[in-house]
Short mmCIF file of C-alpha atoms in Angstrom, two decimals:
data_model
loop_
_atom_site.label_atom_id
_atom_site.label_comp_id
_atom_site.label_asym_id
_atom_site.label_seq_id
_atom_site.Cartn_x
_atom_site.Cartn_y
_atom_site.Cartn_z
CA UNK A 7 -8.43 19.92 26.65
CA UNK A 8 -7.15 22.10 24.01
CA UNK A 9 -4.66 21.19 21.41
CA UNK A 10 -2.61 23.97 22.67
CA UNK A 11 -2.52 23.15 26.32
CA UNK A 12 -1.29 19.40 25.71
CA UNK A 13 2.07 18.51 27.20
CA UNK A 14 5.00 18.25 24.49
CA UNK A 15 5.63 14.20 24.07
CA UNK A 16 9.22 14.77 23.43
CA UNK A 17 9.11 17.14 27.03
CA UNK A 18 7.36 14.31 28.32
CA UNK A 19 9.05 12.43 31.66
CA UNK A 20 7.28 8.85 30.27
CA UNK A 21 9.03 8.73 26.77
CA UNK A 22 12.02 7.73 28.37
CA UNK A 23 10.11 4.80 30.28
CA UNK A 24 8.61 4.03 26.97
CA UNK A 25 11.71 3.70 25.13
CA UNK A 26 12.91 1.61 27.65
CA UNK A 27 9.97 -0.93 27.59
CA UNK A 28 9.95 -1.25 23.56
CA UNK A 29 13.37 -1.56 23.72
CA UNK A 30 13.09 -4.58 26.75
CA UNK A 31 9.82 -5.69 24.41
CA UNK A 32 11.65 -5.86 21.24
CA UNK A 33 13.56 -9.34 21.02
CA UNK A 34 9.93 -10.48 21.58
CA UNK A 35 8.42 -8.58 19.02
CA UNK A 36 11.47 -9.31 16.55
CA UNK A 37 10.14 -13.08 16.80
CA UNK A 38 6.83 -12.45 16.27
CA UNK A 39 7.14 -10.72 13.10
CA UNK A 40 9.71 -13.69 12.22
CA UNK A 41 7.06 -16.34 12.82
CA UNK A 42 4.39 -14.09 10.77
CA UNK A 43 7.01 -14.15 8.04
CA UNK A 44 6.87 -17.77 7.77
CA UNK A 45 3.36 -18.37 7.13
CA UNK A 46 3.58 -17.71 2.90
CA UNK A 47 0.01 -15.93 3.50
CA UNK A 48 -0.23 -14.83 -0.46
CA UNK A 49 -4.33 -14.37 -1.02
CA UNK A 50 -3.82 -14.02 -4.60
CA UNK A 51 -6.33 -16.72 -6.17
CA UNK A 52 -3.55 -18.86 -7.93
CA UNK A 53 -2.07 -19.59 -4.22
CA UNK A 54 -3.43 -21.81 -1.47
CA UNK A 55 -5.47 -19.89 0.68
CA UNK A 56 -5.00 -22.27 3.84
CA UNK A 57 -2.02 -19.99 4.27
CA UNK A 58 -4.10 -17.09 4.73
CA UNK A 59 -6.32 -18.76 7.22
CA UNK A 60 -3.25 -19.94 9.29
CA UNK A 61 -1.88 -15.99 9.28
CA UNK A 62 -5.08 -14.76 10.34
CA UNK A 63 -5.03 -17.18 13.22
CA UNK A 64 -1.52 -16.19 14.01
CA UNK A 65 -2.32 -12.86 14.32
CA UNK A 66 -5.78 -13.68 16.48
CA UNK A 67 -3.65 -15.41 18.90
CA UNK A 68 -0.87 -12.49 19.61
CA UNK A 69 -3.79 -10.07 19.71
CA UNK A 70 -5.76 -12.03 22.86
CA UNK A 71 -2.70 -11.25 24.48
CA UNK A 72 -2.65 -7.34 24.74
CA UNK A 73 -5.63 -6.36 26.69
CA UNK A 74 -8.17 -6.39 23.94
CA UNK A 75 -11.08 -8.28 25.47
CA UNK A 76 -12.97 -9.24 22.41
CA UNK A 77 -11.06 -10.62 19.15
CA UNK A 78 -12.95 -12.20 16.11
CA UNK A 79 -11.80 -13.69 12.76
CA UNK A 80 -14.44 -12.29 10.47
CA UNK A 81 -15.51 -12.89 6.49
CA UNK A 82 -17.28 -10.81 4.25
CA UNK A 83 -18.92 -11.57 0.99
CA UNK A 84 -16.88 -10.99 -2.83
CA UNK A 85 -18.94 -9.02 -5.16
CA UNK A 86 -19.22 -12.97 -6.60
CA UNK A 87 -20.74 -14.19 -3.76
CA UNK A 88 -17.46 -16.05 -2.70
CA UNK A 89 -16.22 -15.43 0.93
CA UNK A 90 -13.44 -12.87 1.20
CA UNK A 91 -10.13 -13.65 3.30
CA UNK A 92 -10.57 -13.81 6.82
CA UNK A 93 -9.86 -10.47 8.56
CA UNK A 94 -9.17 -9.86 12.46
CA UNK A 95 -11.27 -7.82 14.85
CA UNK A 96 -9.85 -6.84 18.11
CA UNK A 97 -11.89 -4.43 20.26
CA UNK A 98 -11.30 -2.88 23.77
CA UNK A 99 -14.89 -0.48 23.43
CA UNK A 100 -14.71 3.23 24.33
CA UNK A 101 -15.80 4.13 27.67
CA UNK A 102 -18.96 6.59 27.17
CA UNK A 103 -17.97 9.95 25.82
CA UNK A 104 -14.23 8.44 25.11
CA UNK A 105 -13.14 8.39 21.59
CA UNK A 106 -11.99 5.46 19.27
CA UNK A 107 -8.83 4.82 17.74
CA UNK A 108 -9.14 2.47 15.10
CA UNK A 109 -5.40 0.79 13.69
CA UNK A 110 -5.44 -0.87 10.63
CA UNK A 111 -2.78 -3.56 8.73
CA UNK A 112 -3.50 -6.38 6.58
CA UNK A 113 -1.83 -9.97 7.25
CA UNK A 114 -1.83 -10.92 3.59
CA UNK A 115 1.30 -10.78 1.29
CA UNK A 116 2.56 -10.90 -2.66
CA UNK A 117 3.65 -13.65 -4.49
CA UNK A 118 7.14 -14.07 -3.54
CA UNK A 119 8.19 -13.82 -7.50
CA UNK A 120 12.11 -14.21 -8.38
CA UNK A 121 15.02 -13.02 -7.59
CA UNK A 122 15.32 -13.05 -3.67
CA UNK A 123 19.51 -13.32 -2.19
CA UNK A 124 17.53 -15.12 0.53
CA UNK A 125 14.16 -17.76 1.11
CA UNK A 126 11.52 -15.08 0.85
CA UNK A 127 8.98 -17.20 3.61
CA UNK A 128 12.58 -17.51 6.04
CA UNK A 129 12.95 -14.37 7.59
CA UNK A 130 16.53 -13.42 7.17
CA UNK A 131 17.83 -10.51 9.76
CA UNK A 132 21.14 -8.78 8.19
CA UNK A 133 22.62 -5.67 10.00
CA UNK A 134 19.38 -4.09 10.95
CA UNK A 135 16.81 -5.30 8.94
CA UNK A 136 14.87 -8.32 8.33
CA UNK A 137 14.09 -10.07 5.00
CA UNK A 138 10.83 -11.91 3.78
CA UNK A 139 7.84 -11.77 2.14
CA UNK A 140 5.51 -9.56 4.26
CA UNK A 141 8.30 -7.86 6.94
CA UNK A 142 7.56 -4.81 6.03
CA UNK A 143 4.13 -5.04 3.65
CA UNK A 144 2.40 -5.25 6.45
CA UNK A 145 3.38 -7.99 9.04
CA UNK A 146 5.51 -4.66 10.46
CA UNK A 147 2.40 -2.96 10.69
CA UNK A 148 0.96 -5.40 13.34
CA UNK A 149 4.13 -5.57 15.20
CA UNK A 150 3.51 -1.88 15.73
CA UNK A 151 0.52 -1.54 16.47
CA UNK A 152 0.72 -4.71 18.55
CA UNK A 153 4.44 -3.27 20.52
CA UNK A 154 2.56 0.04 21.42
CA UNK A 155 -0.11 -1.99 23.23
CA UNK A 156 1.77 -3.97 24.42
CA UNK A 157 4.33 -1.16 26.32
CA UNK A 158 1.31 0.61 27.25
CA UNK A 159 -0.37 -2.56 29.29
CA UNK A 160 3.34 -2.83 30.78
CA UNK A 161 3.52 0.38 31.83
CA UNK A 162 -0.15 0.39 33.21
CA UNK A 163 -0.63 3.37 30.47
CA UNK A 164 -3.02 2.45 28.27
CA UNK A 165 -5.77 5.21 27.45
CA UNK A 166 -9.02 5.24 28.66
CA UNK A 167 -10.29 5.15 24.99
CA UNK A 168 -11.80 2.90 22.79
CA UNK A 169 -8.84 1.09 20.67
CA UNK A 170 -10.02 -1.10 17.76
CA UNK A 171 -7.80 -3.43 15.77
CA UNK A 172 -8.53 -4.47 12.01
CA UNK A 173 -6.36 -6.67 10.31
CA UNK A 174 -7.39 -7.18 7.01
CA UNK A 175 -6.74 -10.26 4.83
CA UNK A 176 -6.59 -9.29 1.04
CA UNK A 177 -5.12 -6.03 0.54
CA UNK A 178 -2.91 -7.40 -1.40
CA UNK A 179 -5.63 -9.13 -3.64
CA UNK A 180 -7.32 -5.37 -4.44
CA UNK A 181 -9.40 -5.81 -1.00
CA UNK A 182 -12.55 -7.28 -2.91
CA UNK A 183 -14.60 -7.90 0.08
CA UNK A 184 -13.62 -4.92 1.64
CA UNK A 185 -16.35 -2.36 1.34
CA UNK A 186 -18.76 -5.49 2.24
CA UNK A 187 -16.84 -6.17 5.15
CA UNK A 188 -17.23 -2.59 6.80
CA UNK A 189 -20.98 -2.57 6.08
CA UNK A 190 -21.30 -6.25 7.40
CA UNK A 191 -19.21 -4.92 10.23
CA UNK A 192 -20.22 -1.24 10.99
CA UNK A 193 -20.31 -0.72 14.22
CA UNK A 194 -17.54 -2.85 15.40
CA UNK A 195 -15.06 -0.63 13.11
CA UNK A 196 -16.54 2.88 13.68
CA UNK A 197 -13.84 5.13 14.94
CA UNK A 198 -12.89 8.71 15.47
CA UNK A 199 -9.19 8.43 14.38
CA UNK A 200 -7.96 5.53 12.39
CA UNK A 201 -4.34 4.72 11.76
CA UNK A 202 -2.80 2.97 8.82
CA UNK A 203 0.89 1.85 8.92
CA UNK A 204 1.28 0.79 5.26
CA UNK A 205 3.14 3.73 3.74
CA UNK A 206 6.63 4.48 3.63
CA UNK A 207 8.82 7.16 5.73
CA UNK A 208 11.16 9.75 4.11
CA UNK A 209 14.50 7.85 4.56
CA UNK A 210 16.02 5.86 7.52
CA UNK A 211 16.05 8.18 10.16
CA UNK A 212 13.48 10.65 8.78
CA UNK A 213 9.74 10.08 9.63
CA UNK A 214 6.98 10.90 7.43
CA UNK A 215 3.51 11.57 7.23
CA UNK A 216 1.38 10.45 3.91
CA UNK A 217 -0.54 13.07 3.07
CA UNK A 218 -1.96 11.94 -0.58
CA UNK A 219 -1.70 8.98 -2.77
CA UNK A 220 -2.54 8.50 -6.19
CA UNK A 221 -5.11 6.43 -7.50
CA UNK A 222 -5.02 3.35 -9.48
CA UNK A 223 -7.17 2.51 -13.01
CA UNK A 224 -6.53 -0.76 -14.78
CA UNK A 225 -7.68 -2.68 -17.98
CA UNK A 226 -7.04 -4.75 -20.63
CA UNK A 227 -6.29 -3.24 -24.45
CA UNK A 228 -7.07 -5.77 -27.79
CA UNK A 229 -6.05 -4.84 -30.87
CA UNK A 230 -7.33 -7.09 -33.39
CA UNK A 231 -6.12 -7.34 -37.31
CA UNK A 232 -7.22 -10.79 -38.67
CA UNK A 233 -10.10 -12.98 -38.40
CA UNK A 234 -7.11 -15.90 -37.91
CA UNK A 235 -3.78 -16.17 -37.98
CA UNK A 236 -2.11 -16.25 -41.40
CA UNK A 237 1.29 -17.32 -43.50
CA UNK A 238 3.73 -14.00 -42.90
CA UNK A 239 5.42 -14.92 -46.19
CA UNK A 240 2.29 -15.11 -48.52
CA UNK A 241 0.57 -12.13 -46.58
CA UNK A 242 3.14 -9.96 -44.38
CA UNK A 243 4.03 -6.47 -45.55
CA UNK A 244 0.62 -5.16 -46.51
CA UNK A 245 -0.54 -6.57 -43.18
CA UNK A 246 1.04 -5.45 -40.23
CA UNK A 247 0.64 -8.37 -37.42
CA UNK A 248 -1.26 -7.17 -34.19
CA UNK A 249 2.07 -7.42 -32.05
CA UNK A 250 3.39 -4.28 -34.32
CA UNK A 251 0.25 -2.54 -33.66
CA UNK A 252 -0.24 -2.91 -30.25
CA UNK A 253 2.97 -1.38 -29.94
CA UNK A 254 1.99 1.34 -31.97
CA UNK A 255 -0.64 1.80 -29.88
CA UNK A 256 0.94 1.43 -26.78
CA UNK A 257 3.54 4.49 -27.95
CA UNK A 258 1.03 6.95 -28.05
CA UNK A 259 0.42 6.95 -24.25
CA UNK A 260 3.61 9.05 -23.64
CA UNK A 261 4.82 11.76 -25.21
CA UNK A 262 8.67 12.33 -26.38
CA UNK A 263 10.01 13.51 -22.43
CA UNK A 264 8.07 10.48 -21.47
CA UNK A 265 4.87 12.41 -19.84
CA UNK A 266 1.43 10.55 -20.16
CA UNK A 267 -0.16 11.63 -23.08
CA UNK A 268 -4.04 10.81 -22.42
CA UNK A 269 -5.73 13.69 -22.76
CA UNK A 270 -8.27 14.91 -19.27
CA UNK A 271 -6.40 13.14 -16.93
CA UNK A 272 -5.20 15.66 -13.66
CA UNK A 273 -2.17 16.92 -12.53
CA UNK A 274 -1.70 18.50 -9.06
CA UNK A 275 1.18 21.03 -7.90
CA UNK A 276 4.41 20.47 -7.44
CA UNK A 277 5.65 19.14 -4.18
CA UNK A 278 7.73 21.45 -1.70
CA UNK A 279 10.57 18.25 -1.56
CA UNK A 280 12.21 16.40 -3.93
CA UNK A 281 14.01 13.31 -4.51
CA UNK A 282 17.49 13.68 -4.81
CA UNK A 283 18.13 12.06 -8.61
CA UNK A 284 21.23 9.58 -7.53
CA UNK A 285 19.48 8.48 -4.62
CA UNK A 286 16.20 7.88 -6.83
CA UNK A 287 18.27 5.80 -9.10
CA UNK A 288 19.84 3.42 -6.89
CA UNK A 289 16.31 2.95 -4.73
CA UNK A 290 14.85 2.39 -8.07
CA UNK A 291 17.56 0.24 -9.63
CA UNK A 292 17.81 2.19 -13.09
CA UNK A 293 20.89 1.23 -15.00
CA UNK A 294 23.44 3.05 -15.91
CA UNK A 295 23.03 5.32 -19.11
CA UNK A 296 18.75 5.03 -18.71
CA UNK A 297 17.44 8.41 -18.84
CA UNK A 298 14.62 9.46 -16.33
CA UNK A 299 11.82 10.18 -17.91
CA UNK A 300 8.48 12.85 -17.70
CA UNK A 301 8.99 16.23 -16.92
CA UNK A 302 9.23 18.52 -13.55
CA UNK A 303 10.38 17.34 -10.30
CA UNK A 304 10.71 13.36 -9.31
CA UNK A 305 8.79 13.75 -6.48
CA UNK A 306 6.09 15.70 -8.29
CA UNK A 307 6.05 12.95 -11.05
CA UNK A 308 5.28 10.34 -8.89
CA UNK A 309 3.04 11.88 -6.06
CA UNK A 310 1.06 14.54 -8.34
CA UNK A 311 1.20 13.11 -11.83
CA UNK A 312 -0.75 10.23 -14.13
CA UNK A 313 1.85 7.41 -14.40
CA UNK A 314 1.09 4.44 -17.17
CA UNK A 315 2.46 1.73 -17.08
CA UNK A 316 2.05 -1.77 -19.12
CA UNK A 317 2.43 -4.56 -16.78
CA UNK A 318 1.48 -7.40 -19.11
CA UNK A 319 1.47 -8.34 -22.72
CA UNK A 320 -0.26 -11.17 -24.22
CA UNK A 321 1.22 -12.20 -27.66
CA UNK A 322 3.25 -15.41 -29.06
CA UNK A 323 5.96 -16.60 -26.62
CA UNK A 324 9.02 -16.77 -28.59
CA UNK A 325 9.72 -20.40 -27.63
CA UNK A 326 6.68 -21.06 -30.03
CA UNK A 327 6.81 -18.46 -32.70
CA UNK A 328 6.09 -19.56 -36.58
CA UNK A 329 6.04 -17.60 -39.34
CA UNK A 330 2.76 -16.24 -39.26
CA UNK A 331 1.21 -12.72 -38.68
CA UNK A 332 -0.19 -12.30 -35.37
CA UNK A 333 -4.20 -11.85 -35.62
CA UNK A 334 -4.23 -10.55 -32.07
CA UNK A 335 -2.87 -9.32 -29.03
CA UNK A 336 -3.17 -7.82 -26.02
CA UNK A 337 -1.57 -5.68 -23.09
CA UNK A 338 -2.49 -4.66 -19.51
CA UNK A 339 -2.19 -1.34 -18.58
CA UNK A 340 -1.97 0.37 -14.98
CA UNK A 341 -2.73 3.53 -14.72
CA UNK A 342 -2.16 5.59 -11.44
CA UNK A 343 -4.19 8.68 -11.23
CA UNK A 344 -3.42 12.15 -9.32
CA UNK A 345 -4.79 13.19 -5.78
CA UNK A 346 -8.13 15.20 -7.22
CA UNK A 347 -8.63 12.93 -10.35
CA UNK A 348 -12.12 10.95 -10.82
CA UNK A 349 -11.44 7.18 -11.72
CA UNK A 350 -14.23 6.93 -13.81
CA UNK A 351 -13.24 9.92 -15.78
CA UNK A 352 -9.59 8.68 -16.27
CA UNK A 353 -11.16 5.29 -17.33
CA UNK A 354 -13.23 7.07 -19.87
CA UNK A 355 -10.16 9.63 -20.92
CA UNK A 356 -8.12 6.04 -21.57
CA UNK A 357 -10.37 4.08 -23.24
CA UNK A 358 -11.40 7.42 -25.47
CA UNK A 359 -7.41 7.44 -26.06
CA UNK A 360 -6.89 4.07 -27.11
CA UNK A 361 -10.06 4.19 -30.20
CA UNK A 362 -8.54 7.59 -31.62
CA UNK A 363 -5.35 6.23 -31.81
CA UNK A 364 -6.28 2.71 -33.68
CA UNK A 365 -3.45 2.02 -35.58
CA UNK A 366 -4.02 1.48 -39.62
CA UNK A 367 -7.81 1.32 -38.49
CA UNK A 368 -7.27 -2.05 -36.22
CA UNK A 369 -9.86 -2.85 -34.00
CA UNK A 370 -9.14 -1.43 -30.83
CA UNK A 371 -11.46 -3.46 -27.29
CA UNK A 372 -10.46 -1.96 -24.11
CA UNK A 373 -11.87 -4.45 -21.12
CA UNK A 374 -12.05 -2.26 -17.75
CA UNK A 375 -10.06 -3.88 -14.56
CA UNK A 376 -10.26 -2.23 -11.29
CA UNK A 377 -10.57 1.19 -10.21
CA UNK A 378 -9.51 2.91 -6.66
CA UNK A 379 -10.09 6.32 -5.37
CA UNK A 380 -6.91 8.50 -5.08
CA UNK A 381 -6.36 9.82 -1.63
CA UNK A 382 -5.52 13.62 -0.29
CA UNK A 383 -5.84 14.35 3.32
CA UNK A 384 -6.26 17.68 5.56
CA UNK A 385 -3.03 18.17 6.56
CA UNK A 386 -3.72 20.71 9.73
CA UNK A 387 -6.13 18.55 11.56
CA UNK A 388 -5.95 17.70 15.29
CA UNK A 389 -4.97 14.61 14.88
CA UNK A 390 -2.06 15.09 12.52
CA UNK A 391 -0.53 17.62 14.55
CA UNK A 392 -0.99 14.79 17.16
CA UNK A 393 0.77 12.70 14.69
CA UNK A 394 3.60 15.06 14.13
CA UNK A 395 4.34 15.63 17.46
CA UNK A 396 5.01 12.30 18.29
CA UNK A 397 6.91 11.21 15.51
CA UNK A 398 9.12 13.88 16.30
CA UNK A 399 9.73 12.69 20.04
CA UNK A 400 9.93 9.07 18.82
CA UNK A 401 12.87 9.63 15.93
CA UNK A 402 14.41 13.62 17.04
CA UNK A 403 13.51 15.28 14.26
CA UNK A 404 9.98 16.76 12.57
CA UNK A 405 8.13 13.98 10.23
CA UNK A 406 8.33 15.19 6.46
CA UNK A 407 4.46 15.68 5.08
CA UNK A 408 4.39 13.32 1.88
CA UNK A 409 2.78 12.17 -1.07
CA UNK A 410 2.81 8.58 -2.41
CA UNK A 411 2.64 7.09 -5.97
CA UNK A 412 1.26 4.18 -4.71
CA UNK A 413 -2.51 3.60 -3.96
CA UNK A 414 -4.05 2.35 -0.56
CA UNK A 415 -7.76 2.10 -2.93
CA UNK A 416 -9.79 1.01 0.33
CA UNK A 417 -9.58 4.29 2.04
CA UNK A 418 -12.14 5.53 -0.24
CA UNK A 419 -14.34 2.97 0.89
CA UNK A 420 -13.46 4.08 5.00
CA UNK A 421 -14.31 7.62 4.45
CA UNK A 422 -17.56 7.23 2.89
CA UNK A 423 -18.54 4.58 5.69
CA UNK A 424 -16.93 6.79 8.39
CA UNK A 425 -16.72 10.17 6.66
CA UNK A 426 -16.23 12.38 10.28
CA UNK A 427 -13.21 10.03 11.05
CA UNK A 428 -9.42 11.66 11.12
CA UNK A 429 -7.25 9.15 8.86
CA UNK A 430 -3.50 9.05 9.71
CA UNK A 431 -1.34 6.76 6.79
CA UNK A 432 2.15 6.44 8.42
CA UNK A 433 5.19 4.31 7.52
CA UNK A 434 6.49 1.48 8.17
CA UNK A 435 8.78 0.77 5.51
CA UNK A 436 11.45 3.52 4.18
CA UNK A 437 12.69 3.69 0.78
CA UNK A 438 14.53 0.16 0.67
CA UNK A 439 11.90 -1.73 1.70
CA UNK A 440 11.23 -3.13 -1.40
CA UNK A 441 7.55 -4.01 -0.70
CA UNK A 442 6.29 -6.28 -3.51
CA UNK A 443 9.67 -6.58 -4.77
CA UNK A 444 12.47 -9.10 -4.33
CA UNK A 445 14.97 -8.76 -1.21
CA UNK A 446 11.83 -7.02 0.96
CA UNK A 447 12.97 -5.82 4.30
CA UNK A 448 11.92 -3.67 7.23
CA UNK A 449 14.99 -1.79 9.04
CA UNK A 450 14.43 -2.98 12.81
CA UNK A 451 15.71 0.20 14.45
CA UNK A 452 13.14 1.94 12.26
CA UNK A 453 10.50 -0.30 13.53
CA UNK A 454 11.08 -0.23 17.15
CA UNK A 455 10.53 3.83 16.34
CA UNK A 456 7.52 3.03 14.80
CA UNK A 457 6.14 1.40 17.85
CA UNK A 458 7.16 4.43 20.33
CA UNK A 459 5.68 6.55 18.29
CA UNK A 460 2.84 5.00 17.83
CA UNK A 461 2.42 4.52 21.84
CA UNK A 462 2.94 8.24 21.94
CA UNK A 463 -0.19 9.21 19.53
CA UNK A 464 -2.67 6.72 21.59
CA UNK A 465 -1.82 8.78 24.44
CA UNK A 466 -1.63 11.77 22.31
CA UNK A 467 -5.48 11.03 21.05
CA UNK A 468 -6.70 10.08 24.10
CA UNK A 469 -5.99 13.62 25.73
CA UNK A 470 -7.14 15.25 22.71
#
């Protein structure tokens, strides 16, 4: 069947039935995504990682219930040789000559960290939305995917097409087992269409579609002045201590508006939306009287641009200061990379960045971290008109094509395993979320959209 010949979902006589099963299914799902948000699943290392074994069991147990004959817990090797976090595998196998639809989310969650008005691991529900650790990064992402086949078995509806569900267990960790796990795994995973719910949708009440995300660089930056730390009263002022240097260094990465100043990193064009400023500010939190910084659009700085960012410092605590000159410290630096740019030539334009810039000839080390793959996607294929059209019936009005500063690295590794498969990221969350943040929600109503839609497009795919 052609695209052009498939019935309109929004025209279509079973949305309304739809609607009215997620909305009869909801209460159900509501507590299901409550009980998820009580299992403190963090896979960082520092956390217990019984916690991560108990949320992939969770999640094993509400998947035997949907119709999916065959569900696994699975492992896959670190590059250390240390198992990886257990990961789900629910499979319903295509008929022969039917396609596959693949749907990805990951059970694992950040550290809680500070500052929550409520206990982050005791989901909260305030007006619409619910609070914890994981509601909407990405414990709404199997309520989804698990609501839309769940409707569809109530309805007697679902497709005759393969349908595939991977929950993974450390994306939150930097997925380190990941691209092991899919060649360990191959043909249980292959798919013609795979969905990912772990983005974020315009506002409440306006869908998206993510069509790029940047990519993320990391590493570690010494800057080293003294073979030992001396008295800063018998030696300070011809020596400057390392502390003063490294921020020196660290000063050079931006220029006076704010921009990133490493030379050969990418840029792309500038986005067709934009963020409106005041709404920018209060979703970010900047205080009053802070001045935004880079140049061009806000949209277009985060979506199309080289953000840098230091996200840890390693120097004397103040709580033990002395009066000595610092012999060395050092910083952490994130860098996330345009749609287009190679990692390991933004790693390279860094690090060649950081030794030109040696402050009063310090020795500069840079230590590389982690890389991942920035992400841009066709945006005219079959399936994401497919995706369009039913996020349209599901919230009334036409999904808003995006870009995302964040990075989703292990897509990377999905295309080059499965490089003829259609990749949909969708949302989830909206702007308030606060994923990784304190005071992380999902907005319910949003959700139970999320889940029509998402019944729509396996319907959708299956005609296609």
């Amino acid at each position: 069947m052609s695209d052009n010949t498939l019935p309109n979902p929004s025209a279509s006589p079973e949305l309304a039935a739809l609607r009215a099963e997620v909305e009869k299914l909801f209460p159900a799902l509501t507590s299901d995504l409550a009980a998820l948000v009580r299992i403190p699943g963090v896979s960082a290392a520092a956390f217990d990682q019984a916690h991560v074994v108990a949320s992939a069991e969770a999640v094993a147990e509400l998947l035997r219930g949907v119709g999916l004959p065959d569900v696994q817990i699975l492992t896959a090797p670190k590059p250390d040789g240390t198992p990886g976090a257990p990961a789900i595998v629910a499979r319903r196998p295509a008929p022969t000559g039917a396609p596959t639809v693949l749907l990805y989310a990951h059970h694992d969650v950040q550290p809680p960290g500070e500052g929550w008005r409520t206990e982050p691991f005791e989901p909260t529900v305030i007006g619409e939305r619910m609070y914890g650790r994981g509601a909407a990064d990405d414990k709404a992402g199997i309520v989804a995917h698990l609501g839309a086949l769940r409707a569809l078995e109530a309805l007697d509806a679902l497709p005759d097409i393969g349908i595939t569900v991977f929950i993974e267990g450390e994306e939150e960790d930097g997925s380190p087992s990941f691209r092991a796990f899919l060649e360990a795994h191959r043909d249980l995973l292959v798919a013609d269409v795979i969905v990912i719910p772990d983005s974020v949708n315009w506002k409440v009440g306006i869908p998206a579609l993510t069509t790029s995300l940047r990519g993320l660089v990391d590493g570690t930056v010494e800057v080293s002045v003294l073979e030992h730390a001396v008295h800063s009263g018998m030696f300070g002022g011809p020596v400057l201590d390392a502390n003063v240097l490294l921020a020196r260094l660290i000063a050079t990465l931006h220029d006076s508006q704010g921009n990133v100043a490493v030379a050969g990193l990418a840029s792309g064009a500038e986005p067709t939306v934009d963020y409106d400023e005041a709404a920018f500010r209060q979703e970010a939190s900047v205080l009053a009287g802070v001045h935004l910084a880079g140049s061009g659009g806000i949209a277009g700085q985060i979506w199309v641009k080289p953000a840098l960012s230091v996200i840890g410092i390693d120097a004397t605590s103040v709580a033990n200061a002395s009066n000595t000159i610092a012999p060395s410290a050092r910083a952490k630096l994130s860098l996330r990379i345009a749609p287009g740019q190679d990692p390991q030539a933004a790693i390279d334009a860094l690090e060649a960045h950081l030794l030109a810039n040696a402050p009063f000839g310090a020795q500069v080390r840079f230590e590389v971290g982690s890389a991942g793959r920035p992400f841009l996607a066709p945006s005219d294929t079959a399936a994401m008109r497919a995706a369009r059209a039913c996020f349209e019936a599901a919230w009334g009005v036409p999904p808003v094509d995006i870009g995302v500063g964040g990075s989703i690295p292990f897509i990377a590794d999905l295309l080059d395993v499965y490089p003829d498969a259609a990749i949909l990221v969708t949302g989830v969350e909206d702007p308030d979320s606060r994923a990784h943040g304190a005071n992380e929600s999902v907005h319910l109503g949003e959700l139970r959209k999320v889940v029509v839609a998402e019944a729509l497009l396996l319907t959708q795919l299956a005609a296609r």
